[in-house]
CSV table of C-alpha atoms in Angstrom, one decimal:
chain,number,residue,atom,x,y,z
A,137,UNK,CA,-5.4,-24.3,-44.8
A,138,UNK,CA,-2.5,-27.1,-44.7
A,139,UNK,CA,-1.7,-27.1,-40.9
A,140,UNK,CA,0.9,-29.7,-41.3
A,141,UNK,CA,3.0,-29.9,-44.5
A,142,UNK,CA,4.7,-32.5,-43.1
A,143,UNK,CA,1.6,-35.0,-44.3
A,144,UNK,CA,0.5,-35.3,-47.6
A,145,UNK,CA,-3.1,-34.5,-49.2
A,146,UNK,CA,-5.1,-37.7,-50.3
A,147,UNK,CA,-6.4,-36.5,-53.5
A,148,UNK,CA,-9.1,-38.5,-55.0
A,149,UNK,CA,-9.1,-38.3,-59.1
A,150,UNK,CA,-12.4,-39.7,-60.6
A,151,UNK,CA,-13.9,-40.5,-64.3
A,152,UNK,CA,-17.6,-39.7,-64.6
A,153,UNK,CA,-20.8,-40.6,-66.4
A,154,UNK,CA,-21.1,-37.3,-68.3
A,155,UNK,CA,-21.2,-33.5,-67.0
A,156,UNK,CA,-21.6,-33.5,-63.4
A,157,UNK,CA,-22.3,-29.5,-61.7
A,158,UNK,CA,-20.9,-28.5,-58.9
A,159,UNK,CA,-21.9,-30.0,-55.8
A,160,UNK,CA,-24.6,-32.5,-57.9
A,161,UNK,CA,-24.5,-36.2,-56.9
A,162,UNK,CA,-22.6,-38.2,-58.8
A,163,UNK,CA,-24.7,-40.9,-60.2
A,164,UNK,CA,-21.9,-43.4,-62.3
A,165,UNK,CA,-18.2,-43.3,-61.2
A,166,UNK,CA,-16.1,-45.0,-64.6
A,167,UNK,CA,-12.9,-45.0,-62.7
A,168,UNK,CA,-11.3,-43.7,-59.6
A,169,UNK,CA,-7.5,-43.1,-58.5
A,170,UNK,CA,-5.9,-42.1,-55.3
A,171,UNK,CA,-2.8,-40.0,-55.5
A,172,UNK,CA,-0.6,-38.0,-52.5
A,173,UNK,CA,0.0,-34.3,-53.2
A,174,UNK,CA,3.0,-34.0,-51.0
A,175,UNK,CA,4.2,-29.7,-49.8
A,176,UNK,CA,7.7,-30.9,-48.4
A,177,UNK,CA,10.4,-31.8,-51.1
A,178,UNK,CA,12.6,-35.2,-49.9
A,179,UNK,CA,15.1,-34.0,-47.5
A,180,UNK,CA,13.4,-30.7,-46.0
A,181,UNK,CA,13.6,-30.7,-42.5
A,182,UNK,CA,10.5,-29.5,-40.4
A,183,UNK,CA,11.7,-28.2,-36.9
A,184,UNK,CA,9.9,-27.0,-34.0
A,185,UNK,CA,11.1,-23.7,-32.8
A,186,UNK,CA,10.4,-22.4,-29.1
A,187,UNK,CA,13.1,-20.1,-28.2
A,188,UNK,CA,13.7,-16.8,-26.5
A,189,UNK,CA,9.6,-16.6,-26.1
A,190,UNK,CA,9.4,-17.3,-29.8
A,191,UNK,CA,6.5,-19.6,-31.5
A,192,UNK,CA,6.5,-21.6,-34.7
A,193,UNK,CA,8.5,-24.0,-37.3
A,194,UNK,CA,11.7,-23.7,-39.2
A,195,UNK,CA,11.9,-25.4,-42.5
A,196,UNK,CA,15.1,-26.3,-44.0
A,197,UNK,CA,16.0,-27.2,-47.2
A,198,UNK,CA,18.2,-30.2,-47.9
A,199,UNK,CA,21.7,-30.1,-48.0
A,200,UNK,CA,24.2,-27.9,-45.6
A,201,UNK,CA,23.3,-24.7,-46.9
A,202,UNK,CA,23.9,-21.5,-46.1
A,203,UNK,CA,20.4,-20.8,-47.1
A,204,UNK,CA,18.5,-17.9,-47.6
A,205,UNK,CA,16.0,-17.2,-45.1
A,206,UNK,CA,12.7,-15.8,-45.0
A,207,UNK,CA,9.8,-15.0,-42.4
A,208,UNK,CA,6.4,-16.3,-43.2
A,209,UNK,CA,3.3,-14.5,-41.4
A,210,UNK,CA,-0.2,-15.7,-42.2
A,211,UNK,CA,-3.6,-13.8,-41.7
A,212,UNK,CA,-5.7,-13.6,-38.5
A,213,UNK,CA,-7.0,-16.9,-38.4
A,214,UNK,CA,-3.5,-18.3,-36.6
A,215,UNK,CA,-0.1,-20.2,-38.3
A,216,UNK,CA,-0.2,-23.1,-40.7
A,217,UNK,CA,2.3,-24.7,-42.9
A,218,UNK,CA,0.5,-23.4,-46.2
A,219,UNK,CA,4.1,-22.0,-47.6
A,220,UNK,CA,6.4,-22.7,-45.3
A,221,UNK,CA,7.3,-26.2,-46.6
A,222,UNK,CA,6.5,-25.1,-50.3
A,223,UNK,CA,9.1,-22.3,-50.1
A,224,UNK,CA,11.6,-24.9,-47.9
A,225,UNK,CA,11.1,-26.9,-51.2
A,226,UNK,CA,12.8,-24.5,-52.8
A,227,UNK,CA,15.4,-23.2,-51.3
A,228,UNK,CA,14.8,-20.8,-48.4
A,229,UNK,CA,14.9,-21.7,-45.1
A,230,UNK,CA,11.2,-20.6,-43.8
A,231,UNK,CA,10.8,-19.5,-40.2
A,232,UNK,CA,6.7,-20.2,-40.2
A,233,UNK,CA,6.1,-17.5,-37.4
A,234,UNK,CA,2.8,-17.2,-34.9
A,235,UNK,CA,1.5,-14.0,-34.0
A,236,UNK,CA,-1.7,-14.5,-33.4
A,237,UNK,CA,-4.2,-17.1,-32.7
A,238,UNK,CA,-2.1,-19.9,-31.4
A,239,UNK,CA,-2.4,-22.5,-28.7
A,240,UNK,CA,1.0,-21.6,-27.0
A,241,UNK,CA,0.9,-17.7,-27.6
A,242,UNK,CA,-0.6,-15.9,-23.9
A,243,UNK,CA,-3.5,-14.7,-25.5
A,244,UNK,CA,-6.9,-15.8,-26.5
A,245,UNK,CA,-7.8,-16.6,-30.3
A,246,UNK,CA,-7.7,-13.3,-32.3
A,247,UNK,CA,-6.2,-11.4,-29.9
A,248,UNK,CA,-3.5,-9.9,-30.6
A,249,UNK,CA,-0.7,-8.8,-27.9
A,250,UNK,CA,2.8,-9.0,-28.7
A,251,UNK,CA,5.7,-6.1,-29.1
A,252,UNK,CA,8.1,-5.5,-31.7
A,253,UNK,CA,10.3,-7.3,-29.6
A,254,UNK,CA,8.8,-10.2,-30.5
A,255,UNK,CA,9.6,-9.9,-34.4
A,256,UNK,CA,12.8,-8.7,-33.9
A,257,UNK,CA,13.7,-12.0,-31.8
A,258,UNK,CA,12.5,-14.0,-34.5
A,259,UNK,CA,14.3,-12.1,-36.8
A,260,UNK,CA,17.8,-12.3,-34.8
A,261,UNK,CA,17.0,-16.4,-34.5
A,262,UNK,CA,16.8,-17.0,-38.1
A,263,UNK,CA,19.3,-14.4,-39.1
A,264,UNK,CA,22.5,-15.8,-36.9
A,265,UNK,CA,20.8,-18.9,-37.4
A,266,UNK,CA,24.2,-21.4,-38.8
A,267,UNK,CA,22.1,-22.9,-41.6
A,268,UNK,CA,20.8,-19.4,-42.9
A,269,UNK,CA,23.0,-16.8,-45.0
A,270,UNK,CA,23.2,-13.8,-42.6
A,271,UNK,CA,21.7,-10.3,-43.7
A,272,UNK,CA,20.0,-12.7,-46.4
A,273,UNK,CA,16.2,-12.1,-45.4
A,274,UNK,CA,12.9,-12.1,-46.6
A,275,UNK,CA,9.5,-11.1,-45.0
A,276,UNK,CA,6.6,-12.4,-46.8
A,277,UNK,CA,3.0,-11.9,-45.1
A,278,UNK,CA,-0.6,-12.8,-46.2
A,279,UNK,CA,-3.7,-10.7,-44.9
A,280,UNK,CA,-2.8,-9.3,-41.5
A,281,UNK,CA,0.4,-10.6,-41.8
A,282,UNK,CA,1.2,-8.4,-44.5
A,283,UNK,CA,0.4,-5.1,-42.4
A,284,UNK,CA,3.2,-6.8,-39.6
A,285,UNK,CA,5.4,-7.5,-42.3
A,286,UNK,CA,5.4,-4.0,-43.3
A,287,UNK,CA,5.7,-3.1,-39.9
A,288,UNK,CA,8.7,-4.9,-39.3
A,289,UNK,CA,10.9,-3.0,-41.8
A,290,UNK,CA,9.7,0.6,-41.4
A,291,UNK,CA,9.1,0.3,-37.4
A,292,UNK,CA,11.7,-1.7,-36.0
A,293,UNK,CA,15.2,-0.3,-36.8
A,294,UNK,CA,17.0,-3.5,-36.0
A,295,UNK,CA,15.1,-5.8,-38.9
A,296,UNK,CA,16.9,-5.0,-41.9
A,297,UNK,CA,15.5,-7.4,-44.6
A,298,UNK,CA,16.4,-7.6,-48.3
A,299,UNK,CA,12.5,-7.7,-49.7
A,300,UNK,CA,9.4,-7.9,-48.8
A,301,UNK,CA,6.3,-9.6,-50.3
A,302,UNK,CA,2.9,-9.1,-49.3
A,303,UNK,CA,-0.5,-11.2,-50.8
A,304,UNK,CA,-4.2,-9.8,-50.0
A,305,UNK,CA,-3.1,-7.4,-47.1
A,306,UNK,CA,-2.7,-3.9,-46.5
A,307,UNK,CA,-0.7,-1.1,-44.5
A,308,UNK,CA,-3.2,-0.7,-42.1
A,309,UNK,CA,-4.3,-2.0,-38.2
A,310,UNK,CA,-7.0,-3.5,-38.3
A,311,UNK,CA,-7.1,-2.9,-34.4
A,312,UNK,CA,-8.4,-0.4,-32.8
A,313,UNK,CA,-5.1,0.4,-30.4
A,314,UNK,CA,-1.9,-1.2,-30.5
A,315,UNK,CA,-3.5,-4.5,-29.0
A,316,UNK,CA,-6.3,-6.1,-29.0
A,317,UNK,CA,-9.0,-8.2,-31.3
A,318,UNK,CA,-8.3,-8.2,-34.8
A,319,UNK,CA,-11.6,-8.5,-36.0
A,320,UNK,CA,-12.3,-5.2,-34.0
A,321,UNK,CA,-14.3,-3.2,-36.3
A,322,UNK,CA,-16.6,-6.3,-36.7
A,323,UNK,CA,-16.9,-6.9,-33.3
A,324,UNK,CA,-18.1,-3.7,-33.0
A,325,UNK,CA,-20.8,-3.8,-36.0
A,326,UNK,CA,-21.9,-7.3,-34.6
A,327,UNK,CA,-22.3,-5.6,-30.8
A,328,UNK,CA,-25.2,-3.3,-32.7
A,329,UNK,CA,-26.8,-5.3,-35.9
A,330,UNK,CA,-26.0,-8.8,-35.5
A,331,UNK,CA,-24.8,-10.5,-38.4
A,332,UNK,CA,-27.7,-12.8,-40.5
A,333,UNK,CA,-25.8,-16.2,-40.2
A,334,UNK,CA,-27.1,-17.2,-43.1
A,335,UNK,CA,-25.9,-14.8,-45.3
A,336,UNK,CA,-22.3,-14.6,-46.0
A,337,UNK,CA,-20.5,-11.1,-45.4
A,338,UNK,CA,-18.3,-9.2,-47.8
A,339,UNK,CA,-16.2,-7.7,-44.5
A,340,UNK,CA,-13.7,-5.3,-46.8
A,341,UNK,CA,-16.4,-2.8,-46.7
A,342,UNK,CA,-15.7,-2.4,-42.7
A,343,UNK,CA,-12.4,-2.3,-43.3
A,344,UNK,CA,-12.3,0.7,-45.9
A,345,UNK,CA,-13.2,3.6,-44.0
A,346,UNK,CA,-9.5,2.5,-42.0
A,347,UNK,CA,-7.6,4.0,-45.2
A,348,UNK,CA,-8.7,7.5,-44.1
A,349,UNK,CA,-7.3,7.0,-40.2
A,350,UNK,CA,-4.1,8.3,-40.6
A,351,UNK,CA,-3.2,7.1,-37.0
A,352,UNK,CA,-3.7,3.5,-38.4
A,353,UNK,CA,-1.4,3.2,-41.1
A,354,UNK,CA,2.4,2.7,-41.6
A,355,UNK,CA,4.6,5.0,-43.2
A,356,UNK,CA,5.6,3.1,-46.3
A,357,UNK,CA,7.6,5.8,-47.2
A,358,UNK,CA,10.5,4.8,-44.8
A,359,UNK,CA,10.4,1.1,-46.8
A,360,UNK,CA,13.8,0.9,-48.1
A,361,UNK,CA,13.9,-2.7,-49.6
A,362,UNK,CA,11.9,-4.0,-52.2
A,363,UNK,CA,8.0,-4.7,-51.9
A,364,UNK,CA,6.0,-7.3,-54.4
A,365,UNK,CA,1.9,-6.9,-53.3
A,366,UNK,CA,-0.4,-9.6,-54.5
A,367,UNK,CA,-3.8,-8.7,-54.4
A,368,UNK,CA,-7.1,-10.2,-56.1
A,369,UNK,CA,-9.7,-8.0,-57.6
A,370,UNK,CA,-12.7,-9.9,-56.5
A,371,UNK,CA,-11.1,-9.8,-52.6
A,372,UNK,CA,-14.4,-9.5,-50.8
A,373,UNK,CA,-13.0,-10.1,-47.0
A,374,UNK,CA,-10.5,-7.5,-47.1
A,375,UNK,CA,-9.4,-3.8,-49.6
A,376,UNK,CA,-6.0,-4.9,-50.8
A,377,UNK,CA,-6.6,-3.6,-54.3
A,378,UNK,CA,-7.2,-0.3,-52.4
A,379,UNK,CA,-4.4,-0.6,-50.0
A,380,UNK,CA,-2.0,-1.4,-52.5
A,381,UNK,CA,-3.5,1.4,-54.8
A,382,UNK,CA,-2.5,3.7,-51.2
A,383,UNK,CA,0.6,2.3,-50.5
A,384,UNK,CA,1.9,2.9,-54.4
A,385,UNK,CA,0.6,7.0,-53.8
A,386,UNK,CA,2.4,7.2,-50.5
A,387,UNK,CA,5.9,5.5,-51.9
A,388,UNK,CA,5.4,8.0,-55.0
A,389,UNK,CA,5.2,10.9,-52.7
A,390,UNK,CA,8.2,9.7,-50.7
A,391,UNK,CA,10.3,9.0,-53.5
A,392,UNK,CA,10.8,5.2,-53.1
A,393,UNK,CA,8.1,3.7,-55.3
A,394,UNK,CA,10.5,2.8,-57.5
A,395,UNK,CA,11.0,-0.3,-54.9
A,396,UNK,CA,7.5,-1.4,-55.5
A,397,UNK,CA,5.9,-3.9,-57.7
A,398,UNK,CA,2.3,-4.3,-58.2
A,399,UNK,CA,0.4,-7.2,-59.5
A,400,UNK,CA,-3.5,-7.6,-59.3
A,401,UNK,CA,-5.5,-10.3,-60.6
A,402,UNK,CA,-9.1,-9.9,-62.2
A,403,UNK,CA,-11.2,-12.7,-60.6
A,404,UNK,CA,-9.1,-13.6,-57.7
A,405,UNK,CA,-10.4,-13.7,-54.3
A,406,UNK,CA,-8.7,-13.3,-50.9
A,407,UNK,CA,-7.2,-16.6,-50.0
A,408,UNK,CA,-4.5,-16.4,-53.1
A,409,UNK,CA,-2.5,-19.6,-52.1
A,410,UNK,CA,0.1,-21.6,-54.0
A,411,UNK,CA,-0.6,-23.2,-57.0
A,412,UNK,CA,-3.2,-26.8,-57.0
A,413,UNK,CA,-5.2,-25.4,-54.0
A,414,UNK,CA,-9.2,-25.2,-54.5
A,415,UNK,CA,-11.2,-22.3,-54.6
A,416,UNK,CA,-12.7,-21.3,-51.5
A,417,UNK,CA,-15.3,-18.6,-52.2
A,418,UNK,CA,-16.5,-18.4,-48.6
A,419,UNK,CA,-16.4,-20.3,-45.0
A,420,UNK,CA,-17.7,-20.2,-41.8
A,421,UNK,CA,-16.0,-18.6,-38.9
A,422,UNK,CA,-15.9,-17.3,-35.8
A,423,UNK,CA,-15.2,-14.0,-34.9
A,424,UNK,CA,-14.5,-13.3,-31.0
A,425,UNK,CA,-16.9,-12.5,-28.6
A,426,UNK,CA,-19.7,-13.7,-31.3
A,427,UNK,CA,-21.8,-16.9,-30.0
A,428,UNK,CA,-22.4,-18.1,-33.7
A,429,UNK,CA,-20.5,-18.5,-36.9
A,430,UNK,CA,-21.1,-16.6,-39.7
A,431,UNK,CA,-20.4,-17.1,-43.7
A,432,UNK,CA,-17.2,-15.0,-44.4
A,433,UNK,CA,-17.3,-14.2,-48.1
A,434,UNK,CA,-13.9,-14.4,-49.7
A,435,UNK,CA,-14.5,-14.2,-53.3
A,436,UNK,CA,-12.7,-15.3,-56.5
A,437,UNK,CA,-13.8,-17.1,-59.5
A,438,UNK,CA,-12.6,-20.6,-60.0
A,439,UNK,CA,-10.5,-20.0,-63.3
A,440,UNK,CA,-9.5,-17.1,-62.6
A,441,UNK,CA,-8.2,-17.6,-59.0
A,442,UNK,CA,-6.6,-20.5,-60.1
A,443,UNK,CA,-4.8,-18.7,-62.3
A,444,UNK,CA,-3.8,-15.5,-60.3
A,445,UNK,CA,-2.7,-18.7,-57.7
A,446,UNK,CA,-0.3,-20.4,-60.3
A,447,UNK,CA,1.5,-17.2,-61.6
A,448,UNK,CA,2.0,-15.1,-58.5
A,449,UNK,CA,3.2,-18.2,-57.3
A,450,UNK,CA,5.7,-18.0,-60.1
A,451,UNK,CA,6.4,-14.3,-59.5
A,452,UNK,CA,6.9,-14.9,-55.9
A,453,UNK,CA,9.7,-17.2,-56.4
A,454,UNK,CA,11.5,-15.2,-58.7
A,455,UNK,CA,11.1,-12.3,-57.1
A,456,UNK,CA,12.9,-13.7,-53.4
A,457,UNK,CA,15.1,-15.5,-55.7
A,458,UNK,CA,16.5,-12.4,-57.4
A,459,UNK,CA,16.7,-10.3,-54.0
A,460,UNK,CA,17.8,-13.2,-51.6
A,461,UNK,CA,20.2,-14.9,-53.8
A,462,UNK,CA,23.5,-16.3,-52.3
A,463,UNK,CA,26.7,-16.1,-54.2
């Protein structure tokens, strides 16, 4: 993930001698460029935000604004500038929020122990912040970000935001109580079969059985903004076609699905990013409380993913742009 977006990526372009597979040698380079892929537009502003107990960066777009604002929650795996500056870029000023796995949050990596209060002082900070449009917010959330961003407007009656967008996430907690690891359920599997390290693991399977634990998931029916969901069909680390599929049968028996919109991609895996970002099919990671890494399997095809990246990207923008616009 782009950790700063402050520094561009160093792209190498090269010619070749003929077909080359993936991951083969390369034998005969014709010709070879360098070029900067840069996630900041000239004039966004990057600034560090530690206030009131809060952790993370606010991007700004150029100019004096009012802007619209948004609040940008990643997955498990900790904060990173992956859309912040991207969304900055274009015209929203993105509070990049940590939640969870972060060198300056009280807990250790993966853990997760914060209060509500915490996300509705981050949404009070951005909302009467003087370069932000007030009562003009956005929540968008990526893997376990999404369940918190769904959280925040059904479970914290102060957070009043205009829409919400969630990409390969669910309504569901993936911990066990309140607090605690987020990997909890494969902690627990690990604790009796340990994981082959070798093989890499399709973890939505342990996740599923959490969408019949009604005591884990959020009442979507008290959403009262609208909700774009992202989700890739080939999503092997987490159920967010299921979830999604859950989430539109709950807002249809609580009368508010008309707020929803639905977009799955055939092919995609988890890790749907913004446009121009490779593929990455699987990794190796560590879970808490495991002594080794394992392969985490996160699926996708490489044309198709890239696809699924570049148009929800697309629908993404026009989606905040539509419910976040200032007159």
């Amino acid at each position: 993930m782009k950790t700063d977006a402050s520094i561009p990526d160093i792209v190498k372009v090269s010619v070749v001698d003929g077909h080359i597979l993936e991951r083969a040698a390369v034998k005969l380079i014709l010709a070879d460029t360098e070029v900067e892929r840069w996630h900041m537009a000239p004039g966004v502003r990057k600034v560090k935000v530690r206030q009131n107990g809060i952790v993370g960066n606010l991007f700004l777009p150029p100019g004096p604004g009012p802007f619209p604002g948004i609040i940008d929650l990643l997955g498990a795996t900790g904060a990173a500038d992956l859309r912040a500056g991207p969304l900055a870029s274009h015209g929203f000023a993105t509070l990049q929020l940590a939640y969870i796995s972060h060198a300056e949050l009280p807990y250790p990596t993966g853990y997760f122990g914060l209060t509500n209060d915490y996300f509705e002082e981050a949404y009070n900070f951005l909302n009467s912040h003087p370069e932000v449009a007030k009562d003009r917010i956005g929540i968008v959330g990526l893997c376990f970000g999404q369940y918190f961003t769904i959280k925040m407007a059904t479970e914290i009656p102060k957070i009043n935001p205009r829409c919400l967008v969630g990409v390969s996430g669910g309504h569901f907690s993936m911990m066990k109580n309140e607090t605690g690891f987020a990997h909890h359920c494969l902690i627990e599997y690990n604790a009796k079969k340990p994981f082959d390290t070798n093989i890499p693991v399709a973890t939505k399977h342990f996740l599923l059985p959490i969408l019949d634990k009604p005591d884990r998931i959020l009442q979507v029916g008290k959403i009262r903004c609208p909700l774009l969901l992202i989700a890739g069909e080939d999503d092997q680390s987490f159920p967010a076609v299921e979830a999604a599929a859950d989430i539109e049968r709950k807002m249809k028996e609580a009368g508010n699905n008309h707020l929803l919109t639905k977009i799955s991609y055939p092919g995609a895996g988890h890790i749907i990013e913004p446009p121009f970002f490779p593929l990455n099919k699987s990794s190796k990671i560590q879970i808490p409380t495991m002594k080794t890494k394992f392969y985490q399997l996160w699926g996708g095809e490489p044309k198709a993913h890239a696809y699924a990246q570049e148009d929800s990207w697309k629908r993404i923008l026009e989606f905040l742009k539509q419910h976040l616009a200032v007159n």
